[in-house]
Amino acid sequence: MYQRKRRRPVSDINVVPYIDVMLVLLIIFMVTAPLITAGVNVDLPKAEANPLAEDSKPPIVVSVTADYEYFVTDGSNKDGPLNPSEIATIVAAFLQVEPDRPIMVEGDRKVDYDAVVSLMVLLQKQGVKSVGLMTDPVGDQ
């Protein structure tokens, strides 16, 4: 009878599948990243104003576009066009969690003054103590 040779177990890790998965994920993120926008396209009026302090919390931005669509952006997400009651609910929820978070109104330069003031009154009714108005710096084109 002959004796069998014992094979030593192979303790190598095959990393090729992991590299393939990582490359696919990289490609997915590279393709989808430009599609994700964190704001609403609004043509702001030009004015000389001081920017927010860098150490302040990111503001909650309530926007009015030239088409009179309303949006709420909290720095990380953007909801679709909203009606005033939805804006009131969202802002009230944000203020319950973080009452000292700044609220900014971003009104397109083509929108009527009435729409911006109505939005500010809506925010005031939700308990917002102060509202900032967003502008573009004068030097930007």
CSV table of N, CA and C in Angstrom, one decimal:
chain,number,residue,atom,x,y,z
A,1,MET,N,0.8,-1.2,0.0
A,1,MET,CA,0.0,0.0,0.0
A,1,MET,C,0.9,1.2,0.0
A,2,TYR,N,0.4,2.2,-0.7
A,2,TYR,CA,1.2,3.4,-0.7
A,2,TYR,C,0.5,4.4,0.2
A,3,GLN,N,1.3,5.4,0.6
A,3,GLN,CA,0.8,6.4,1.6
A,3,GLN,C,0.4,7.7,0.9
A,4,ARG,N,-0.7,8.2,1.2
A,4,ARG,CA,-1.1,9.5,0.6
A,4,ARG,C,-0.3,10.7,1.2
A,5,LYS,N,0.0,11.6,0.3
A,5,LYS,CA,0.6,12.8,0.8
A,5,LYS,C,-0.5,13.8,1.3
A,6,ARG,N,-0.2,14.3,2.4
A,6,ARG,CA,-1.2,15.3,3.0
A,6,ARG,C,-0.9,16.6,2.4
A,7,ARG,N,-2.0,17.3,2.0
A,7,ARG,CA,-1.8,18.6,1.4
A,7,ARG,C,-2.0,19.6,2.6
A,8,ARG,N,-1.2,20.6,2.5
A,8,ARG,CA,-1.3,21.7,3.5
A,8,ARG,C,-2.4,22.6,3.1
A,9,PRO,N,-3.2,23.0,4.0
A,9,PRO,CA,-4.3,23.9,3.6
A,9,PRO,C,-3.8,25.2,3.1
A,10,VAL,N,-4.4,25.8,2.1
A,10,VAL,CA,-4.0,27.0,1.5
A,10,VAL,C,-4.7,28.2,2.3
A,11,SER,N,-3.9,29.0,2.8
A,11,SER,CA,-4.4,30.1,3.7
A,11,SER,C,-4.3,31.5,3.0
A,12,ASP,N,-4.4,31.5,1.7
A,12,ASP,CA,-4.4,32.7,0.9
A,12,ASP,C,-5.8,33.3,0.8
A,13,ILE,N,-6.0,34.6,0.8
A,13,ILE,CA,-7.3,35.2,0.5
A,13,ILE,C,-7.3,35.7,-0.9
A,14,ASN,N,-8.3,35.4,-1.6
A,14,ASN,CA,-8.5,35.8,-3.0
A,14,ASN,C,-9.1,37.2,-2.9
A,15,VAL,N,-8.4,38.3,-3.2
A,15,VAL,CA,-9.0,39.6,-3.1
A,15,VAL,C,-9.5,40.2,-4.4
A,16,VAL,N,-9.4,39.5,-5.4
A,16,VAL,CA,-9.9,39.9,-6.7
A,16,VAL,C,-11.4,40.2,-6.7
A,17,PRO,N,-12.2,39.4,-6.1
A,17,PRO,CA,-13.7,39.8,-6.1
A,17,PRO,C,-13.9,41.0,-5.3
A,18,TYR,N,-13.2,41.2,-4.2
A,18,TYR,CA,-13.4,42.5,-3.4
A,18,TYR,C,-13.0,43.7,-4.2
A,19,ILE,N,-11.9,43.6,-5.0
A,19,ILE,CA,-11.5,44.7,-5.8
A,19,ILE,C,-12.6,45.0,-6.9
A,20,ASP,N,-13.1,44.0,-7.4
A,20,ASP,CA,-14.2,44.1,-8.4
A,20,ASP,C,-15.4,44.9,-7.8
A,21,VAL,N,-15.8,44.5,-6.7
A,21,VAL,CA,-16.9,45.1,-6.0
A,21,VAL,C,-16.6,46.5,-5.7
A,22,MET,N,-15.5,46.8,-5.2
A,22,MET,CA,-15.1,48.2,-4.9
A,22,MET,C,-15.1,49.1,-6.1
A,23,LEU,N,-14.6,48.6,-7.2
A,23,LEU,CA,-14.6,49.3,-8.5
A,23,LEU,C,-16.0,49.6,-9.0
A,24,VAL,N,-16.9,48.6,-8.9
A,24,VAL,CA,-18.2,48.9,-9.3
A,24,VAL,C,-18.9,49.9,-8.4
A,25,LEU,N,-18.7,49.9,-7.1
A,25,LEU,CA,-19.2,50.9,-6.2
A,25,LEU,C,-18.6,52.3,-6.5
A,26,LEU,N,-17.3,52.3,-6.8
A,26,LEU,CA,-16.7,53.6,-7.1
A,26,LEU,C,-17.4,54.2,-8.4
A,27,ILE,N,-17.6,53.4,-9.4
A,27,ILE,CA,-18.2,53.9,-10.6
A,27,ILE,C,-19.7,54.3,-10.3
A,28,ILE,N,-20.4,53.6,-9.5
A,28,ILE,CA,-21.8,54.0,-9.2
A,28,ILE,C,-21.8,55.4,-8.5
A,29,PHE,N,-20.9,55.6,-7.5
A,29,PHE,CA,-20.8,56.9,-6.8
A,29,PHE,C,-20.3,58.0,-7.7
A,30,MET,N,-19.4,57.7,-8.6
A,30,MET,CA,-18.9,58.7,-9.6
A,30,MET,C,-20.1,59.1,-10.5
A,31,VAL,N,-20.9,58.2,-10.9
A,31,VAL,CA,-22.0,58.6,-11.8
A,31,VAL,C,-23.1,59.3,-11.1
A,32,THR,N,-23.5,58.9,-9.9
A,32,THR,CA,-24.6,59.4,-9.2
A,32,THR,C,-24.3,60.7,-8.5
A,33,ALA,N,-23.1,61.0,-8.1
A,33,ALA,CA,-22.7,62.2,-7.3
A,33,ALA,C,-23.1,63.5,-8.0
A,34,PRO,N,-22.8,63.6,-9.3
A,34,PRO,CA,-23.2,64.9,-9.9
A,34,PRO,C,-24.7,65.1,-10.0
A,35,LEU,N,-25.5,64.0,-10.0
A,35,LEU,CA,-26.9,64.1,-10.1
A,35,LEU,C,-27.6,64.5,-8.8
A,36,ILE,N,-26.9,64.4,-7.7
A,36,ILE,CA,-27.5,64.8,-6.4
A,36,ILE,C,-27.2,66.2,-6.2
A,37,THR,N,-28.2,67.1,-6.1
A,37,THR,CA,-28.0,68.5,-5.8
A,37,THR,C,-28.6,68.8,-4.4
A,38,ALA,N,-27.9,69.6,-3.7
A,38,ALA,CA,-28.4,69.9,-2.3
A,38,ALA,C,-29.1,71.3,-2.3
A,39,GLY,N,-29.5,71.8,-3.4
A,39,GLY,CA,-30.2,73.1,-3.3
A,39,GLY,C,-31.1,73.3,-4.5
A,40,VAL,N,-31.8,74.4,-4.5
A,40,VAL,CA,-32.7,74.8,-5.5
A,40,VAL,C,-32.1,75.9,-6.4
A,41,ASN,N,-32.4,75.8,-7.6
A,41,ASN,CA,-31.8,76.8,-8.5
A,41,ASN,C,-32.6,78.1,-8.4
A,42,VAL,N,-32.1,79.1,-7.7
A,42,VAL,CA,-32.7,80.4,-7.5
A,42,VAL,C,-31.8,81.5,-7.9
A,43,ASP,N,-32.3,82.4,-8.6
A,43,ASP,CA,-31.5,83.6,-9.1
A,43,ASP,C,-31.6,84.7,-8.0
A,44,LEU,N,-30.6,84.7,-7.1
A,44,LEU,CA,-30.7,85.6,-5.9
A,44,LEU,C,-30.4,87.0,-6.3
A,45,PRO,N,-31.0,88.0,-5.6
A,45,PRO,CA,-30.6,89.4,-5.8
A,45,PRO,C,-29.2,89.6,-5.4
A,46,LYS,N,-28.5,90.6,-6.0
A,46,LYS,CA,-27.1,91.0,-5.6
A,46,LYS,C,-27.2,92.0,-4.5
A,47,ALA,N,-26.4,91.9,-3.5
A,47,ALA,CA,-26.3,92.8,-2.4
A,47,ALA,C,-25.0,92.6,-1.6
A,48,GLU,N,-24.5,93.7,-1.0
A,48,GLU,CA,-23.4,93.6,-0.1
A,48,GLU,C,-23.9,93.2,1.3
A,49,ALA,N,-23.5,92.0,1.7
A,49,ALA,CA,-24.0,91.5,3.0
A,49,ALA,C,-22.9,90.7,3.6
A,50,ASN,N,-22.9,90.5,4.9
A,50,ASN,CA,-21.9,89.7,5.6
A,50,ASN,C,-22.4,88.3,5.6
A,51,PRO,N,-21.4,87.4,5.3
A,51,PRO,CA,-21.8,85.9,5.3
A,51,PRO,C,-22.0,85.4,6.8
A,52,LEU,N,-22.6,84.2,6.9
A,52,LEU,CA,-22.8,83.6,8.2
A,52,LEU,C,-21.5,83.2,8.7
A,53,ALA,N,-21.4,83.2,10.0
A,53,ALA,CA,-20.2,82.8,10.7
A,53,ALA,C,-19.9,81.3,10.4
A,54,GLU,N,-18.6,81.0,10.2
A,54,GLU,CA,-18.3,79.6,9.8
A,54,GLU,C,-18.6,78.6,10.9
A,55,ASP,N,-18.6,79.0,12.2
A,55,ASP,CA,-18.8,78.1,13.3
A,55,ASP,C,-20.3,78.0,13.6
A,56,SER,N,-21.2,78.7,12.8
A,56,SER,CA,-22.6,78.5,13.1
A,56,SER,C,-23.2,77.2,12.5
A,57,LYS,N,-24.3,76.8,12.9
A,57,LYS,CA,-25.0,75.6,12.4
A,57,LYS,C,-25.4,75.9,11.0
A,58,PRO,N,-25.5,74.9,10.1
A,58,PRO,CA,-26.0,75.1,8.8
A,58,PRO,C,-27.5,75.6,8.8
A,59,PRO,N,-27.8,76.6,8.1
A,59,PRO,CA,-29.2,77.1,8.2
A,59,PRO,C,-30.2,76.2,7.5
A,60,ILE,N,-31.4,76.3,7.9
A,60,ILE,CA,-32.6,75.7,7.2
A,60,ILE,C,-33.0,76.8,6.1
A,61,VAL,N,-33.0,76.4,4.9
A,61,VAL,CA,-33.2,77.4,3.8
A,61,VAL,C,-34.6,77.1,3.2
A,62,VAL,N,-35.5,78.1,3.3
A,62,VAL,CA,-36.8,78.0,2.6
A,62,VAL,C,-36.7,78.9,1.4
A,63,SER,N,-37.0,78.2,0.2
A,63,SER,CA,-36.8,78.9,-1.1
A,63,SER,C,-38.1,79.1,-1.8
A,64,VAL,N,-38.1,80.2,-2.6
A,64,VAL,CA,-39.2,80.5,-3.5
A,64,VAL,C,-38.5,80.7,-4.9
A,65,THR,N,-38.9,79.8,-5.8
A,65,THR,CA,-38.3,79.9,-7.2
A,65,THR,C,-39.1,80.9,-8.0
A,66,ALA,N,-38.6,81.2,-9.2
A,66,ALA,CA,-39.3,82.2,-10.1
A,66,ALA,C,-40.7,81.6,-10.5
A,67,ASP,N,-40.9,80.3,-10.4
A,67,ASP,CA,-42.2,79.7,-10.8
A,67,ASP,C,-43.1,79.6,-9.6
A,68,TYR,N,-42.7,80.3,-8.5
A,68,TYR,CA,-43.5,80.3,-7.2
A,68,TYR,C,-43.7,78.9,-6.6
A,69,GLU,N,-42.6,78.1,-6.7
A,69,GLU,CA,-42.6,76.8,-6.1
A,69,GLU,C,-41.8,77.0,-4.8
A,70,TYR,N,-42.2,76.4,-3.7
A,70,TYR,CA,-41.6,76.5,-2.4
A,70,TYR,C,-40.8,75.2,-2.1
A,71,PHE,N,-39.6,75.4,-1.5
A,71,PHE,CA,-38.7,74.3,-1.1
A,71,PHE,C,-38.2,74.5,0.2
A,72,VAL,N,-37.9,73.4,1.0
A,72,VAL,CA,-37.2,73.5,2.2
A,72,VAL,C,-35.9,72.6,2.1
A,73,THR,N,-34.8,73.2,2.4
A,73,THR,CA,-33.5,72.5,2.4
A,73,THR,C,-32.8,72.7,3.7
A,74,ASP,N,-32.4,71.6,4.3
A,74,ASP,CA,-31.8,71.7,5.7
A,74,ASP,C,-30.3,71.5,5.6
A,75,GLY,N,-29.7,71.6,4.4
A,75,GLY,CA,-28.3,71.5,4.3
A,75,GLY,C,-27.9,70.1,3.7
A,76,SER,N,-28.7,69.1,3.9
A,76,SER,CA,-28.4,67.8,3.4
A,76,SER,C,-29.4,67.2,2.4
A,77,ASN,N,-30.6,67.7,2.6
A,77,ASN,CA,-31.6,67.1,1.7
A,77,ASN,C,-32.5,68.2,1.1
A,78,LYS,N,-33.2,67.9,0.0
A,78,LYS,CA,-34.1,68.8,-0.6
A,78,LYS,C,-35.4,68.1,-0.8
A,79,ASP,N,-36.5,68.7,-0.3
A,79,ASP,CA,-37.8,68.1,-0.6
A,79,ASP,C,-38.3,68.7,-1.9
A,80,GLY,N,-39.3,68.0,-2.5
A,80,GLY,CA,-39.9,68.5,-3.7
A,80,GLY,C,-40.7,69.8,-3.5
A,81,PRO,N,-41.3,70.3,-4.5
A,81,PRO,CA,-42.1,71.5,-4.3
A,81,PRO,C,-43.2,71.3,-3.2
A,82,LEU,N,-43.3,72.2,-2.3
A,82,LEU,CA,-44.2,72.1,-1.1
A,82,LEU,C,-45.3,73.2,-1.1
A,83,ASN,N,-46.4,72.9,-0.4
A,83,ASN,CA,-47.4,73.9,-0.2
A,83,ASN,C,-47.1,74.6,1.1
A,84,PRO,N,-47.7,75.7,1.4
A,84,PRO,CA,-47.4,76.4,2.7
A,84,PRO,C,-47.7,75.6,4.0
A,85,SER,N,-48.7,74.7,4.0
A,85,SER,CA,-49.0,73.9,5.2
A,85,SER,C,-47.8,72.9,5.4
A,86,GLU,N,-47.3,72.3,4.3
A,86,GLU,CA,-46.2,71.4,4.5
A,86,GLU,C,-44.9,72.1,4.9
A,87,ILE,N,-44.7,73.3,4.5
A,87,ILE,CA,-43.5,74.1,4.9
A,87,ILE,C,-43.7,74.4,6.4
A,88,ALA,N,-44.9,74.8,6.8
A,88,ALA,CA,-45.1,75.1,8.3
A,88,ALA,C,-44.8,73.8,9.1
A,89,THR,N,-45.3,72.7,8.7
A,89,THR,CA,-45.0,71.4,9.4
A,89,THR,C,-43.6,71.1,9.5
A,90,ILE,N,-42.9,71.2,8.4
A,90,ILE,CA,-41.4,70.9,8.3
A,90,ILE,C,-40.6,71.8,9.2
A,91,VAL,N,-40.9,73.1,9.1
A,91,VAL,CA,-40.1,74.1,9.9
A,91,VAL,C,-40.4,73.9,11.4
A,92,ALA,N,-41.7,73.7,11.7
A,92,ALA,CA,-42.0,73.4,13.1
A,92,ALA,C,-41.3,72.2,13.7
A,93,ALA,N,-41.1,71.2,12.9
A,93,ALA,CA,-40.4,70.0,13.3
A,93,ALA,C,-38.9,70.2,13.5
A,94,PHE,N,-38.3,71.0,12.6
A,94,PHE,CA,-36.9,71.4,12.7
A,94,PHE,C,-36.7,72.2,14.0
A,95,LEU,N,-37.6,73.1,14.3
A,95,LEU,CA,-37.5,74.0,15.4
A,95,LEU,C,-37.7,73.3,16.7
A,96,GLN,N,-38.5,72.2,16.7
A,96,GLN,CA,-38.6,71.4,18.0
A,96,GLN,C,-37.3,70.7,18.3
A,97,VAL,N,-36.6,70.2,17.2
A,97,VAL,CA,-35.3,69.5,17.5
A,97,VAL,C,-34.2,70.5,17.8
A,98,GLU,N,-34.1,71.5,17.0
A,98,GLU,CA,-33.0,72.5,17.2
A,98,GLU,C,-33.6,73.9,17.1
A,99,PRO,N,-34.0,74.5,18.3
A,99,PRO,CA,-34.7,75.8,18.3
A,99,PRO,C,-33.8,76.9,17.9
A,100,ASP,N,-32.4,76.8,18.1
A,100,ASP,CA,-31.5,77.9,17.8
A,100,ASP,C,-30.9,77.8,16.4
A,101,ARG,N,-31.4,76.9,15.5
A,101,ARG,CA,-30.9,76.8,14.2
A,101,ARG,C,-31.4,78.0,13.3
A,102,PRO,N,-30.5,78.6,12.6
A,102,PRO,CA,-30.9,79.8,11.7
A,102,PRO,C,-31.8,79.4,10.6
A,103,ILE,N,-32.7,80.2,10.3
A,103,ILE,CA,-33.7,80.1,9.2
A,103,ILE,C,-33.4,81.2,8.2
A,104,MET,N,-33.2,80.8,6.9
A,104,MET,CA,-32.9,81.7,5.8
A,104,MET,C,-34.0,81.6,4.8
A,105,VAL,N,-34.4,82.7,4.2
A,105,VAL,CA,-35.3,82.8,3.1
A,105,VAL,C,-34.5,83.1,1.8
A,106,GLU,N,-34.7,82.2,0.8
A,106,GLU,CA,-34.0,82.4,-0.5
A,106,GLU,C,-35.1,82.7,-1.5
A,107,GLY,N,-35.2,83.9,-1.9
A,107,GLY,CA,-36.2,84.3,-2.9
A,107,GLY,C,-35.6,84.7,-4.2
A,108,ASP,N,-36.1,84.1,-5.3
A,108,ASP,CA,-35.6,84.5,-6.6
A,108,ASP,C,-35.9,85.9,-6.9
A,109,ARG,N,-35.0,86.6,-7.6
A,109,ARG,CA,-35.1,88.0,-7.8
A,109,ARG,C,-36.3,88.3,-8.7
A,110,LYS,N,-36.8,87.4,-9.4
A,110,LYS,CA,-38.0,87.6,-10.3
A,110,LYS,C,-39.3,87.4,-9.6
A,111,VAL,N,-39.3,86.9,-8.4
A,111,VAL,CA,-40.5,86.6,-7.6
A,111,VAL,C,-41.0,87.9,-7.0
A,112,ASP,N,-42.3,88.1,-6.8
A,112,ASP,CA,-42.9,89.3,-6.2
A,112,ASP,C,-42.5,89.4,-4.7
A,113,TYR,N,-42.4,90.6,-4.2
A,113,TYR,CA,-42.1,90.9,-2.9
A,113,TYR,C,-43.1,90.2,-2.0
A,114,ASP,N,-44.3,90.2,-2.4
A,114,ASP,CA,-45.5,89.6,-1.7
A,114,ASP,C,-45.2,88.2,-1.3
A,115,ALA,N,-44.7,87.4,-2.3
A,115,ALA,CA,-44.4,86.0,-2.0
A,115,ALA,C,-43.4,85.8,-0.9
A,116,VAL,N,-42.3,86.6,-0.9
A,116,VAL,CA,-41.3,86.5,0.1
A,116,VAL,C,-41.8,86.9,1.5
A,117,VAL,N,-42.6,88.0,1.5
A,117,VAL,CA,-43.2,88.4,2.8
A,117,VAL,C,-44.2,87.4,3.3
A,118,SER,N,-45.0,86.8,2.5
A,118,SER,CA,-45.9,85.8,2.9
A,118,SER,C,-45.2,84.6,3.5
A,119,LEU,N,-44.1,84.2,2.9
A,119,LEU,CA,-43.3,83.1,3.4
A,119,LEU,C,-42.7,83.5,4.8
A,120,MET,N,-42.3,84.7,4.9
A,120,MET,CA,-41.7,85.2,6.2
A,120,MET,C,-42.8,85.2,7.3
A,121,VAL,N,-44.0,85.6,7.0
A,121,VAL,CA,-45.1,85.6,7.9
A,121,VAL,C,-45.5,84.2,8.3
A,122,LEU,N,-45.5,83.2,7.3
A,122,LEU,CA,-45.7,81.8,7.6
A,122,LEU,C,-44.7,81.3,8.6
A,123,LEU,N,-43.4,81.6,8.4
A,123,LEU,CA,-42.4,81.2,9.3
A,123,LEU,C,-42.5,81.8,10.7
A,124,GLN,N,-42.9,83.1,10.7
A,124,GLN,CA,-43.1,83.7,12.0
A,124,GLN,C,-44.2,83.1,12.8
A,125,LYS,N,-45.3,82.6,12.1
A,125,LYS,CA,-46.4,82.0,12.8
A,125,LYS,C,-46.0,80.6,13.4
A,126,GLN,N,-44.9,80.0,12.8
A,126,GLN,CA,-44.4,78.7,13.3
A,126,GLN,C,-43.4,78.9,14.5
A,127,GLY,N,-43.2,80.2,14.9
A,127,GLY,CA,-42.3,80.4,16.0
A,127,GLY,C,-40.9,80.8,15.7
A,128,VAL,N,-40.6,81.1,14.4
A,128,VAL,CA,-39.3,81.5,14.0
A,128,VAL,C,-39.1,82.9,14.5
A,129,LYS,N,-38.1,83.1,15.4
A,129,LYS,CA,-37.8,84.5,16.0
A,129,LYS,C,-37.2,85.4,15.0
A,130,SER,N,-36.2,84.9,14.2
A,130,SER,CA,-35.6,85.8,13.2
A,130,SER,C,-35.3,85.0,11.9
A,131,VAL,N,-35.5,85.7,10.8
A,131,VAL,CA,-35.3,85.1,9.5
A,131,VAL,C,-34.2,86.0,8.8
A,132,GLY,N,-33.3,85.2,8.2
A,132,GLY,CA,-32.3,85.9,7.3
A,132,GLY,C,-32.7,85.8,5.9
A,133,LEU,N,-32.3,86.8,5.1
A,133,LEU,CA,-32.5,86.8,3.7
A,133,LEU,C,-31.2,86.6,2.9
A,134,MET,N,-31.3,85.6,2.0
A,134,MET,CA,-30.1,85.2,1.3
A,134,MET,C,-29.9,86.2,0.0
A,135,THR,N,-28.6,86.5,-0.2
A,135,THR,CA,-28.3,87.3,-1.4
A,135,THR,C,-27.0,86.7,-2.0
A,136,ASP,N,-26.7,87.1,-3.3
A,136,ASP,CA,-25.5,86.8,-3.9
A,136,ASP,C,-24.6,88.0,-3.7
A,137,PRO,N,-23.3,87.8,-3.6
A,137,PRO,CA,-22.3,88.9,-3.5
A,137,PRO,C,-22.4,89.8,-4.7
A,138,VAL,N,-22.1,91.1,-4.6
A,138,VAL,CA,-22.2,92.0,-5.7
A,138,VAL,C,-21.2,91.7,-6.8
A,139,GLY,N,-20.0,91.2,-6.5
A,139,GLY,CA,-19.0,90.9,-7.5
A,139,GLY,C,-19.3,89.7,-8.4
A,140,ASP,N,-20.1,88.8,-7.9
A,140,ASP,CA,-20.4,87.6,-8.7
A,140,ASP,C,-21.2,87.9,-10.0
A,141,GLN,N,-20.9,87.2,-11.0
A,141,GLN,CA,-21.7,87.4,-12.3
A,141,GLN,C,-22.6,86.2,-12.6
